[in-house]
XYZ file of C-alpha atoms in Angstrom:
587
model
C 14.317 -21.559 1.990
C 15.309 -20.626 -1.420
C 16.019 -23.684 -2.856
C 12.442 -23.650 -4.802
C 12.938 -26.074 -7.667
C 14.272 -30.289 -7.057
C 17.237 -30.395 -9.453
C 18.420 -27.393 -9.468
C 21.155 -28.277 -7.489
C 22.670 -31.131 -10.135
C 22.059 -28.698 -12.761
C 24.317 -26.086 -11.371
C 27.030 -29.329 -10.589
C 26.654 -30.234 -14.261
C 27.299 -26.666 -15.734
C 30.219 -26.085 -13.332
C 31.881 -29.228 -14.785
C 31.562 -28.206 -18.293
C 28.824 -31.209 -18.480
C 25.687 -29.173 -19.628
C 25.524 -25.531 -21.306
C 24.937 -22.808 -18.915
C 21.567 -20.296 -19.434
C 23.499 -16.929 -19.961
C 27.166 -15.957 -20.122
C 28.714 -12.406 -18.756
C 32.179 -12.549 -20.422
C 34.609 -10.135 -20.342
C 33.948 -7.983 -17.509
C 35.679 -7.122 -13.885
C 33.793 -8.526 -10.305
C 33.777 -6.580 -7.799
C 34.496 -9.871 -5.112
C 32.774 -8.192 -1.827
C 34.468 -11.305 -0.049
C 37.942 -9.697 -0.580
C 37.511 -6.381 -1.801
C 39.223 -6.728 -4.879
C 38.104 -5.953 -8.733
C 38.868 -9.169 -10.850
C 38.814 -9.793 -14.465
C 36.192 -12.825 -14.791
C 33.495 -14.537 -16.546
C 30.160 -15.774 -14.993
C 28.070 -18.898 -16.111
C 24.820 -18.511 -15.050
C 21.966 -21.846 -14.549
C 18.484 -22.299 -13.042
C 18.825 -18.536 -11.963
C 21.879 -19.264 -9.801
C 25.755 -18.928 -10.406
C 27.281 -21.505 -11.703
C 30.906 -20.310 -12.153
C 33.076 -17.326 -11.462
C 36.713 -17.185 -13.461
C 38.123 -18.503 -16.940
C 35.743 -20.059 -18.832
C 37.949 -21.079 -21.079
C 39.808 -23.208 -18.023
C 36.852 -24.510 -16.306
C 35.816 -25.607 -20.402
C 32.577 -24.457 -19.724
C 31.125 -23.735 -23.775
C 27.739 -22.273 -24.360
C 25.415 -24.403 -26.560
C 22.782 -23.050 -28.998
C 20.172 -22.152 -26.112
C 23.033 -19.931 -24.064
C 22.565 -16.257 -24.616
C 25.930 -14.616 -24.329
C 26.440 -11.025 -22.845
C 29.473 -9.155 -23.777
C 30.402 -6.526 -20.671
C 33.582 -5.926 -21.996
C 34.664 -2.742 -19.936
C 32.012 -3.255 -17.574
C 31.944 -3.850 -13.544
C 29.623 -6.529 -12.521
C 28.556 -6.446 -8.400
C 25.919 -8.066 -6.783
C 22.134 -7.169 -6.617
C 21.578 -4.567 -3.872
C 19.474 -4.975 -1.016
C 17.363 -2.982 1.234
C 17.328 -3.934 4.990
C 14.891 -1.629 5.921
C 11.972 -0.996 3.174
C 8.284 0.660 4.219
C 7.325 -0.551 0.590
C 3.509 1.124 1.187
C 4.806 5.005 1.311
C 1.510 6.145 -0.675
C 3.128 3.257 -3.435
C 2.852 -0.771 -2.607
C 5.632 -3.124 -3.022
C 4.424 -3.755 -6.904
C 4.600 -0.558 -8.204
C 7.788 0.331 -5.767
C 9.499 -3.118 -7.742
C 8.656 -1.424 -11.058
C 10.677 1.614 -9.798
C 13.811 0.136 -7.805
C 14.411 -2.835 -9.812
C 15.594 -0.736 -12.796
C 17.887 0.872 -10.194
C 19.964 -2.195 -9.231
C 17.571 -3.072 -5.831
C 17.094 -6.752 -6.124
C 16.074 -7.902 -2.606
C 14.389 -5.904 0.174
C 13.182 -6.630 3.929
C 10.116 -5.142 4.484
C 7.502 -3.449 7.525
C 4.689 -5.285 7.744
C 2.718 -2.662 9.581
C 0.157 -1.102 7.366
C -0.314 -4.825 5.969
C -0.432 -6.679 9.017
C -2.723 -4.229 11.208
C -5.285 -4.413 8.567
C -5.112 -7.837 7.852
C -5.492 -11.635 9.262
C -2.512 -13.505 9.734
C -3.544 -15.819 7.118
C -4.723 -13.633 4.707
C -1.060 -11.550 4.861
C 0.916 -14.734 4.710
C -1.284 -15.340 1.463
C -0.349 -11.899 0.286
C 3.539 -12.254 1.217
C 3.429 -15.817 -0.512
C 1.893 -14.048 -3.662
C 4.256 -10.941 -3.170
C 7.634 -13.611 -3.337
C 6.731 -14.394 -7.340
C 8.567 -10.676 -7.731
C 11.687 -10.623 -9.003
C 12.980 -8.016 -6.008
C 12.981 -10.669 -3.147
C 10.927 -9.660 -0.218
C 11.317 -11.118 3.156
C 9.714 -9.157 5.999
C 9.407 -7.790 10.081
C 7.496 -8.712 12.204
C 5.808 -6.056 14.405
C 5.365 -5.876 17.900
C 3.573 -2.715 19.081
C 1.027 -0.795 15.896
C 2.588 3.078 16.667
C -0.764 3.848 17.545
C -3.693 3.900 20.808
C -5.501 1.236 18.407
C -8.352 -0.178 20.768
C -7.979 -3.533 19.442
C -3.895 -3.719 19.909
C -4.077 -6.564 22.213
C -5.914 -8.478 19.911
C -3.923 -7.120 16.498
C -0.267 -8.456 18.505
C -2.002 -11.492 20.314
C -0.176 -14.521 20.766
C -1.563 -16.647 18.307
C -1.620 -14.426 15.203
C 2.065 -13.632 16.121
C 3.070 -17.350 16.512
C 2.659 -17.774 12.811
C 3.877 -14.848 11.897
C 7.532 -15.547 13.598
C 7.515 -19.198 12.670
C 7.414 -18.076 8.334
C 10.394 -18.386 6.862
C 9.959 -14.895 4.770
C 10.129 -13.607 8.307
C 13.675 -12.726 9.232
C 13.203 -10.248 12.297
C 11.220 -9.018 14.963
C 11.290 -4.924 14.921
C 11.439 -1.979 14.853
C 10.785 -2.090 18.172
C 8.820 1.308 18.849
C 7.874 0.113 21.691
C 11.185 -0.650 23.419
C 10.008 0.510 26.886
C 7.997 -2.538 26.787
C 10.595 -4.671 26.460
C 13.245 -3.038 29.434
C 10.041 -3.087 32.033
C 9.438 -6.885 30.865
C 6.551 -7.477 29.395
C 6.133 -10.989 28.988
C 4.439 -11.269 25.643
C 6.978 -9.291 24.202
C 9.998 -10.894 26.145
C 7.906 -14.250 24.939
C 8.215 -12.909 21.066
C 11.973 -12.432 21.426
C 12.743 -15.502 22.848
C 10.960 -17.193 20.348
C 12.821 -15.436 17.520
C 16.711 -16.164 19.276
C 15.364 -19.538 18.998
C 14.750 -19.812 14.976
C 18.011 -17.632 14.381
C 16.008 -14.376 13.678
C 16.688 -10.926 14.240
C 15.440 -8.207 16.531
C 15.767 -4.405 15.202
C 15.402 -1.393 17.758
C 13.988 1.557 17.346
C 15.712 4.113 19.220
C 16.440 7.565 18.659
C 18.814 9.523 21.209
C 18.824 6.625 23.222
C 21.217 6.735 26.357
C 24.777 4.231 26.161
C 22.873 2.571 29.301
C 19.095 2.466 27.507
C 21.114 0.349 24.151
C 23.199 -1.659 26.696
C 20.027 -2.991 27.999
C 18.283 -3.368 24.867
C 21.069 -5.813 23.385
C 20.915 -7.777 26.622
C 17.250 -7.738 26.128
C 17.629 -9.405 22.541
C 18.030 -6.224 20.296
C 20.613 -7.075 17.473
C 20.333 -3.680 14.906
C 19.617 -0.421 15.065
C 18.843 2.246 12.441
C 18.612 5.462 14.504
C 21.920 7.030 14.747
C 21.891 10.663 14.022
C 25.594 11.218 14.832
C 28.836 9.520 14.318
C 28.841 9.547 18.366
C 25.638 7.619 17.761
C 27.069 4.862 15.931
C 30.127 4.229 17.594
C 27.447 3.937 20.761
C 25.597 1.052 19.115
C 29.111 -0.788 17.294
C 30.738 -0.930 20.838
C 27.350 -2.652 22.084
C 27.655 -4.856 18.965
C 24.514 -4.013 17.097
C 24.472 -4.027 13.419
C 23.709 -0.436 12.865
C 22.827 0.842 9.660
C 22.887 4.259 8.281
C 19.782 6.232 7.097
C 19.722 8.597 4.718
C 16.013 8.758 4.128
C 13.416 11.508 2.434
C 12.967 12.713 6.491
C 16.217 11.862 8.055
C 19.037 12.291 4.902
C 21.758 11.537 7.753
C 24.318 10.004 5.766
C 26.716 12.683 4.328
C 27.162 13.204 8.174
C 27.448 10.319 9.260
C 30.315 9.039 7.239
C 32.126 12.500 7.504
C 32.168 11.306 11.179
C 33.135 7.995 11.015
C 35.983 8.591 8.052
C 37.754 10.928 10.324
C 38.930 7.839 12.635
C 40.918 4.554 11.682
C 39.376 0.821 12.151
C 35.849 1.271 11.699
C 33.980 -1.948 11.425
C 32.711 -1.284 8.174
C 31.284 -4.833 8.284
C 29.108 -4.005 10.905
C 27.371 -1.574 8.559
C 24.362 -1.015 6.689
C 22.713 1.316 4.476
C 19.056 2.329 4.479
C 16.958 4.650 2.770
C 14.286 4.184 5.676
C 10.906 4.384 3.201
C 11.152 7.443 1.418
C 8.427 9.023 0.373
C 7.732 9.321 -3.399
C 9.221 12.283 -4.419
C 12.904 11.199 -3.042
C 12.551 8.150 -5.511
C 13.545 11.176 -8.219
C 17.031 10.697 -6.854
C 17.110 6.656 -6.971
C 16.710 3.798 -4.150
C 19.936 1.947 -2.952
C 22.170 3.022 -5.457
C 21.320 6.921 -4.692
C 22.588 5.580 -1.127
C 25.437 4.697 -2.971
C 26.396 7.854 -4.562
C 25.992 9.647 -1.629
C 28.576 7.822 0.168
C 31.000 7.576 -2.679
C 30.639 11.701 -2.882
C 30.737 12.112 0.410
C 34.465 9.598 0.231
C 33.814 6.243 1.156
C 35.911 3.733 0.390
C 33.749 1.954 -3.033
C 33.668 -1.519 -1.967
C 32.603 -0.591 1.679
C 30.428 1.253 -0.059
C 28.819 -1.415 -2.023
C 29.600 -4.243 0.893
C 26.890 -2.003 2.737
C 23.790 -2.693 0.421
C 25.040 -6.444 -0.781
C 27.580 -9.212 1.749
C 26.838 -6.896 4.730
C 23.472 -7.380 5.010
C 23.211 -10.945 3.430
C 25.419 -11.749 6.203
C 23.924 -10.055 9.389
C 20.385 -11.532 7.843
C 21.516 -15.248 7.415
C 21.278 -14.910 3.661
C 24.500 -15.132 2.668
C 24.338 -18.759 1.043
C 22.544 -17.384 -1.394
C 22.507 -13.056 -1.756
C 24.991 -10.523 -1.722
C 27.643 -11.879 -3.437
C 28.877 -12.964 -7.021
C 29.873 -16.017 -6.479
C 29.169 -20.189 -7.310
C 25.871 -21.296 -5.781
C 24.246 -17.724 -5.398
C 21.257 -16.648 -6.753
C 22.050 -14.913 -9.905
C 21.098 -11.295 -8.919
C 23.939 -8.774 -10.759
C 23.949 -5.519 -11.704
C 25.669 -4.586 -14.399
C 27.768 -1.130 -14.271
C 29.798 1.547 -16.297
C 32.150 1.521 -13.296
C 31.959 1.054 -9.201
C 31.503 5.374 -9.724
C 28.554 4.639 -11.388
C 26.303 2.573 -8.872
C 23.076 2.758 -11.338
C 23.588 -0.223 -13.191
C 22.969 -0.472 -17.247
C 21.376 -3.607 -17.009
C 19.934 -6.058 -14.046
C 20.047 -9.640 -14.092
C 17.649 -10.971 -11.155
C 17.336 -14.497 -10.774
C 19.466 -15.143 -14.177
C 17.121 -13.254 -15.934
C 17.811 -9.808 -17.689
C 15.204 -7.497 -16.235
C 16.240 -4.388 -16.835
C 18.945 -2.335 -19.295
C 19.315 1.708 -18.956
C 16.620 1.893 -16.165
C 14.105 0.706 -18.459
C 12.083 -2.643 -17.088
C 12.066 -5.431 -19.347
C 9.865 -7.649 -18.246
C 6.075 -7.480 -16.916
C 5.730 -7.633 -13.091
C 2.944 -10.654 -11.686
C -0.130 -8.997 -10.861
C -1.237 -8.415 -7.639
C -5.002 -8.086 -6.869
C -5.070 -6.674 -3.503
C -8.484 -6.405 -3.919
C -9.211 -9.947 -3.006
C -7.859 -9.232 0.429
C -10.796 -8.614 2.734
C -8.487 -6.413 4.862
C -6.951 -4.041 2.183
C -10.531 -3.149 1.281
C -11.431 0.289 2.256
C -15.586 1.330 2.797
C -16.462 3.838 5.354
C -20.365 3.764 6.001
C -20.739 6.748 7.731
C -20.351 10.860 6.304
C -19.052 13.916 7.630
C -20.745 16.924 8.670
C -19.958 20.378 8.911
C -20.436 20.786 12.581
C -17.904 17.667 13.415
C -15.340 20.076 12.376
C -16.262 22.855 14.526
C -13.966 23.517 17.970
C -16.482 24.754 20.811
C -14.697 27.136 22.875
C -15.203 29.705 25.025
C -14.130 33.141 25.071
C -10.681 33.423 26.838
C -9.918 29.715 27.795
C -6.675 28.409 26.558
C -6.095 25.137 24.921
C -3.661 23.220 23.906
C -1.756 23.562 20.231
C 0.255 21.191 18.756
C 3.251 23.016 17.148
C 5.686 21.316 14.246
C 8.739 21.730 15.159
C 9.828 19.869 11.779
C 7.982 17.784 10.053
C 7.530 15.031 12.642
C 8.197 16.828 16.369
C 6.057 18.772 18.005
C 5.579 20.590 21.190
C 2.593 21.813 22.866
C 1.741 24.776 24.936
C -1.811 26.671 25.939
C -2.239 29.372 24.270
C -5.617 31.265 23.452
C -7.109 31.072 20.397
C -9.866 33.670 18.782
C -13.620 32.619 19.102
C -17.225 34.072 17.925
C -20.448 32.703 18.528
C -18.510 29.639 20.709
C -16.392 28.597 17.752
C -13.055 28.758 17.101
C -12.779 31.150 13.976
C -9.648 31.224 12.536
C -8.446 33.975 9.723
C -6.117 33.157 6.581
C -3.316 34.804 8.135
C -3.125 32.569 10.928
C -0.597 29.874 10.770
C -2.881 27.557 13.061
C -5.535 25.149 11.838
C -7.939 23.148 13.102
C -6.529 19.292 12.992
C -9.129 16.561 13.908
C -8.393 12.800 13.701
C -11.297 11.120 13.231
C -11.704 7.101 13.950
C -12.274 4.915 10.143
C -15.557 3.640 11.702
C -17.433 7.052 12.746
C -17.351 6.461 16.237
C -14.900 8.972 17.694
C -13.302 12.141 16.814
C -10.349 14.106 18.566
C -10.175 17.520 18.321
C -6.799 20.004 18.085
C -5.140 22.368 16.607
C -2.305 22.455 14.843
C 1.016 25.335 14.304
C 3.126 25.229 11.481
C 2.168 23.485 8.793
C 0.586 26.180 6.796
C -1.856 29.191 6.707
C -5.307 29.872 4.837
C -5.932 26.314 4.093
C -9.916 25.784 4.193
C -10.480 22.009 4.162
C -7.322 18.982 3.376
C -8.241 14.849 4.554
C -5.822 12.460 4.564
C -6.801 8.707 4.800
C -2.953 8.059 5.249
C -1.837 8.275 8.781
C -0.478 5.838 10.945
C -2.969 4.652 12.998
C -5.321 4.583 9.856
C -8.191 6.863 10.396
C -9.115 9.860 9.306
C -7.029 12.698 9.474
C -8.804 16.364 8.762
C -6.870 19.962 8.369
C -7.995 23.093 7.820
C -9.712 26.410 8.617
C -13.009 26.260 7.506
C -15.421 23.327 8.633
C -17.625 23.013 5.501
C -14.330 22.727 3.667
C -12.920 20.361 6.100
C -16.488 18.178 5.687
C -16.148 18.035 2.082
C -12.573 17.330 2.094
C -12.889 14.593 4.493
C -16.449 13.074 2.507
C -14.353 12.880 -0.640
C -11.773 10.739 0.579
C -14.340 8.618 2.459
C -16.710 8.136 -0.779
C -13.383 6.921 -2.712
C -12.293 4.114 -0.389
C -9.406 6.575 1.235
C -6.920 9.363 -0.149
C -5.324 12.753 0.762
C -8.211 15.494 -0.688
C -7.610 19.735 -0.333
C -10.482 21.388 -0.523
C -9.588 25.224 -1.545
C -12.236 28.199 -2.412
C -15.033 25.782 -2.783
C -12.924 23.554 -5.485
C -10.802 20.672 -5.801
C -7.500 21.956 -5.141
C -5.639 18.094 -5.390
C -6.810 14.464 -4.533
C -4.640 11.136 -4.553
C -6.996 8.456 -4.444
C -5.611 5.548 -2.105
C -8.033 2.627 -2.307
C -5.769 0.261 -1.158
C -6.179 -0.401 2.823
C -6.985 3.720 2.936
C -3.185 3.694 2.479
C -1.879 2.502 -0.832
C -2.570 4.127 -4.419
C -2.538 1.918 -7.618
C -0.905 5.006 -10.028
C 2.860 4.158 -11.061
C 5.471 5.758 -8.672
C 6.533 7.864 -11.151
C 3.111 9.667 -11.319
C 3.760 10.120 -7.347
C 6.429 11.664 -7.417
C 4.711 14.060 -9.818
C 1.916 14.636 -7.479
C 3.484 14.676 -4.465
C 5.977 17.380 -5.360
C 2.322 19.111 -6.673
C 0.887 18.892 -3.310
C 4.244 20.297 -1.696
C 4.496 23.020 -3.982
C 1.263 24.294 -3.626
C 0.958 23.668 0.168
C 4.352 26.449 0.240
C 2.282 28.894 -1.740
C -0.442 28.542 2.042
C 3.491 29.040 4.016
C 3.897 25.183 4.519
C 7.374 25.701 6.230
C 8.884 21.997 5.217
C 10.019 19.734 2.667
C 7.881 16.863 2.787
C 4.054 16.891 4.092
C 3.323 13.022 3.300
C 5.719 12.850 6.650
C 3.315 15.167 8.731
C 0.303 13.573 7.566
C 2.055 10.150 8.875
C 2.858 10.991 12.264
C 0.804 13.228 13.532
C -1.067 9.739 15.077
C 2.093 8.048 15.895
C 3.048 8.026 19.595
C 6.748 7.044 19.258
C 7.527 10.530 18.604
C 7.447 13.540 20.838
C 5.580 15.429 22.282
C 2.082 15.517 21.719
C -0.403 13.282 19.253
C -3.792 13.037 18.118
C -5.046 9.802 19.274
C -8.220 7.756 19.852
C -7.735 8.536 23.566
C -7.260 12.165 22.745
C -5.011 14.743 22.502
C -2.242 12.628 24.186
C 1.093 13.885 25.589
C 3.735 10.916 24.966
C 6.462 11.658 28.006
C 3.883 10.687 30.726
C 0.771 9.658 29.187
C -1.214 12.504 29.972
C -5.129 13.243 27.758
C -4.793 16.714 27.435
C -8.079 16.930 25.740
C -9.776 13.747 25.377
C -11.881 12.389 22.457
C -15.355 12.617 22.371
C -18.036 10.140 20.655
C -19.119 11.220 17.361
C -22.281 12.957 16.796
């Protein structure tokens, strides 16, 4: 799969035997060898992007020639590129603008969700997209999705047979997952069951998703075909999925930062598998990117005392090896692909400079080379136009005096709860006041043709109108108070191909454009995190209780979270499946 160019192969032969000059030279530096654990004093030849030779260069009379450039890293720890087994590369960012960030920061290799890609997209026309995306120099391989997260109408046809067939058959496909879906799987539904066979037969991987789960709900998943898990909230957890022999991996995300716990856990007991263990910093949202990627992951378990090569095993051999890639990825060492980061020691896990590929493409978190362009653009599916517009009275709730109705109430940023409680009305209408923490909270569907209608505890007070285009079941999410705010919000974002818009005292308050898929914005990540820590700050001035809103925004439309979500069916409870208000057709 990786082996791209004919002759590579004899060139790296020739270069080992001192026959041919190698491309670059790292002399004078320590390894850290992942394969044994040990630090050793060598020098690397580098050729055709891969490894040529690890040790004495001097024995293995390998001599540079006039077009070798030589690196001197002298008092300098070399380990391998990291990698990210489980990237959401579209978090308001895409996976362009998310390389320019990480790749600075030592990520050389991710494996990515295709779900805000794939659900908006043809089969072809995202296997065009991931073909283009592979001339990065941060290797992406990708999931494949089974269920959307989401009542979509068309989910039958989005996860049919035939545009899955293709999908498992790629090569830059390595698993099947997260499976949000799981109950599915245990009650046997035969495309699914169909999926998983299918991948067991090509080698691939299956990832679960699931959170709390029971020792007897994961026993059944790995005898249904689930190999990894990312969910453990507890060292109890992860000992649950090791004994079933999943390889779990540790999150320590913008939502769930688990891992100081985790690993306080687990160090307290002898013989843990640290091979069976992965890191994972789950798709943060912008603002965590302030921190780092994988080698903030790092740091955190070095602080919180993990051993440094299990530390760095986790992010480079560990997954290589649990995703088949280990021929060529997560290790320094002949016939790998040339992806090193360059440190002041293993207690410094942002590197100084990045070599991906045998290139140097980055030195002191600076990028030093320009990025292929992308036009996502020229993807019919990633274009956002919404025909129809907003009105004021969509917003409105009808309500009588005196009847209950259900409220959604955040319990964090994610998890609700619901219960009936009565709300205030005049002239029919729910009217709320500023010093209310409840707001109205509509999803409306992309096309105009529905609308579901709740309200919402917790998230903040006084807000009169704030859209959000980003959600995950992609439609039109609408917040606020006041429904001529809550119109104008929601026709701003809709006029600009998608976007998160607050409407505040008649003005502009903030507005991210996302014209990409209604999802994706084309500004730097930098400038997000900027913004995003903006809209947070501001959004605690209205009592916004919580740390990270882009979260909210996401979920709120997801039904593999409890308890209640606004849905195209309605106001849906998730334990049994119950409409407590259902959505009505769009006037």
């Amino acid at each position: 799969m990786m082996w791209q160019d004919s002759g590579v192969l004899s060139r790296i032969i020739d270069v080992s035997a001192g026959r041919e000059e190698p491309d670059l030279l790292l002399t004078g530096g320590r390894v850290l060898n992942v394969y044994t654990g040990r630090l050793e004093e060598a020098d690397v030849a580098i050729a055709a992007g891969r490894i040529a030779y690890v040790g004495s260069l001097k024995e293995a009379k390998i001599e540079p020639g006039d077009g070798t450039r030589i690196i001197d890293v002298t008092g300098r720890v070399l380990v391998p590129g990291y990698i990210e087994p489980h990237a959401h590369p579209f978090q308001l960012y895409h996976p362009v603008t998310l390389t320019e960030k990480v790749l600075p920061l030592g990520t050389t290799a991710m494996i990515c969700d295709n779900l805000f890609l794939f659900s908006r997209m043809e089969t072809g026309e995202f296997l065009s997209l991931a073909e283009e995306l592979s001339r990065l120099p941060v290797r992406l391989f990708w999931w494949a999705r089974f269920d959307s997260q989401a009542t979509l109408p068309d989910e039958d046809k989005l996860f049919s047979d035939e545009r899955m067939r293709d999908l498992l058959s790629h090569p830059r496909v390595l698993q099947g997952g997260e499976l949000t879906a799981w109950p599915s799987l245990l009650a046997g539904e035969e495309r699914m069951v169909r999926w998983i066979e299918e991948l067991r037969r090509q080698g691939k991987r299956v990832e679960g998703h699931a959170p709390g789960a029971s020792h007897k709900t994961l026993a059944r998943l790995a005898a249904a075909g689930v190999t990894g898990d990312h969910e453990p909230i507890s060292p109890e957890e992860v000992w649950d999925r090791l004994r079933l022999g999943y390889m779990t991996t540790l999150r320590h995300s913008s939502l769930r930062p688990d891992l100081p716990t985790l690993l306080e856990g687990l160090l307290k007991e002898d013989g843990v598998p640290w091979h069976r263990l992965m890191m994972t910093t789950d798709g943060p949202t912008p603002a965590y990117l302030r921190h780092g990627f994988v080698d903030y992951l790092i740091k955190t378990a070095l602080k919180a005392g993990c051993d440094p090569v299990e530390a760095y095993r986790m992010v480079t051999i560990n997954p290589a090896v649990y995703y088949r890639l280990d021929e060529h990825l997560g290790g320094i060492a002949p016939g790998r692909v040339a992806d090193i980061n360059v440190l002041s020691g293993l207690d410094q896990p942002t590197p100084v400079q990045v070599i991906a590929g045998g290139r140097v493409v980055a030195e002191e978190g600076r990028l030093l080379i320009p990025l292929p362009r992308v036009d996502f653009f020229r993807y019919q599916g990633l274009v956002t136009s919404f025909s129809w517009r907003a009105e004021e009275d969509h917003f409105a709730l009808p309500l009588e005096a005196g009847e209950p109705y259900p409220v959604i109430q955040l319990l964090n940023p994610v998890i609700t709860r619901v219960a009936e409680e009565e709300l205030p009305v005049a002239g029919g209408r729910v009217q709320l006041s500023p010093e209310d923490d409840r707001l109205l909270a509509h999803l409306v569907d992309r096309g105009g043709a529905w609308i579901t209608r709740g309200v919402l505890r917790g998230f903040g007070r006084g807000i009169d109108g704030l859209a959000s285009t980003y959600n995950g079941s992609g439609d039109l999410l609408v917040l606020g108070q006041k429904p001529d705010a809550m119109a104008r919000a929601a026709n701003r974002a809709l006029e600009q191909g998608g976007g998160i818009v607050w409407i505040q005292g008649g003005e502009e308050r903030f507005n991210l454009p996302l014209p990409i898929a209604g999802a994706m914005s084309e500004r730097p990540v930098d400038e997000l995190i900027s913004l995003t820590e903006r809209l947070t700050r501001e959004l605690k001035a209205f009592g916004h209780p919580f740390h990270d809103p882009i979260y909210t925004f996401l979920f709120l439309s997801s039904t593999h979270l409890p308890q209640v979500r606004l849905t195209a069916r309605g106001l849906l409870r998730i334990k049994d499946g119950r409409v407590l208000v259902p959505s009505e057709p769009l006037k």
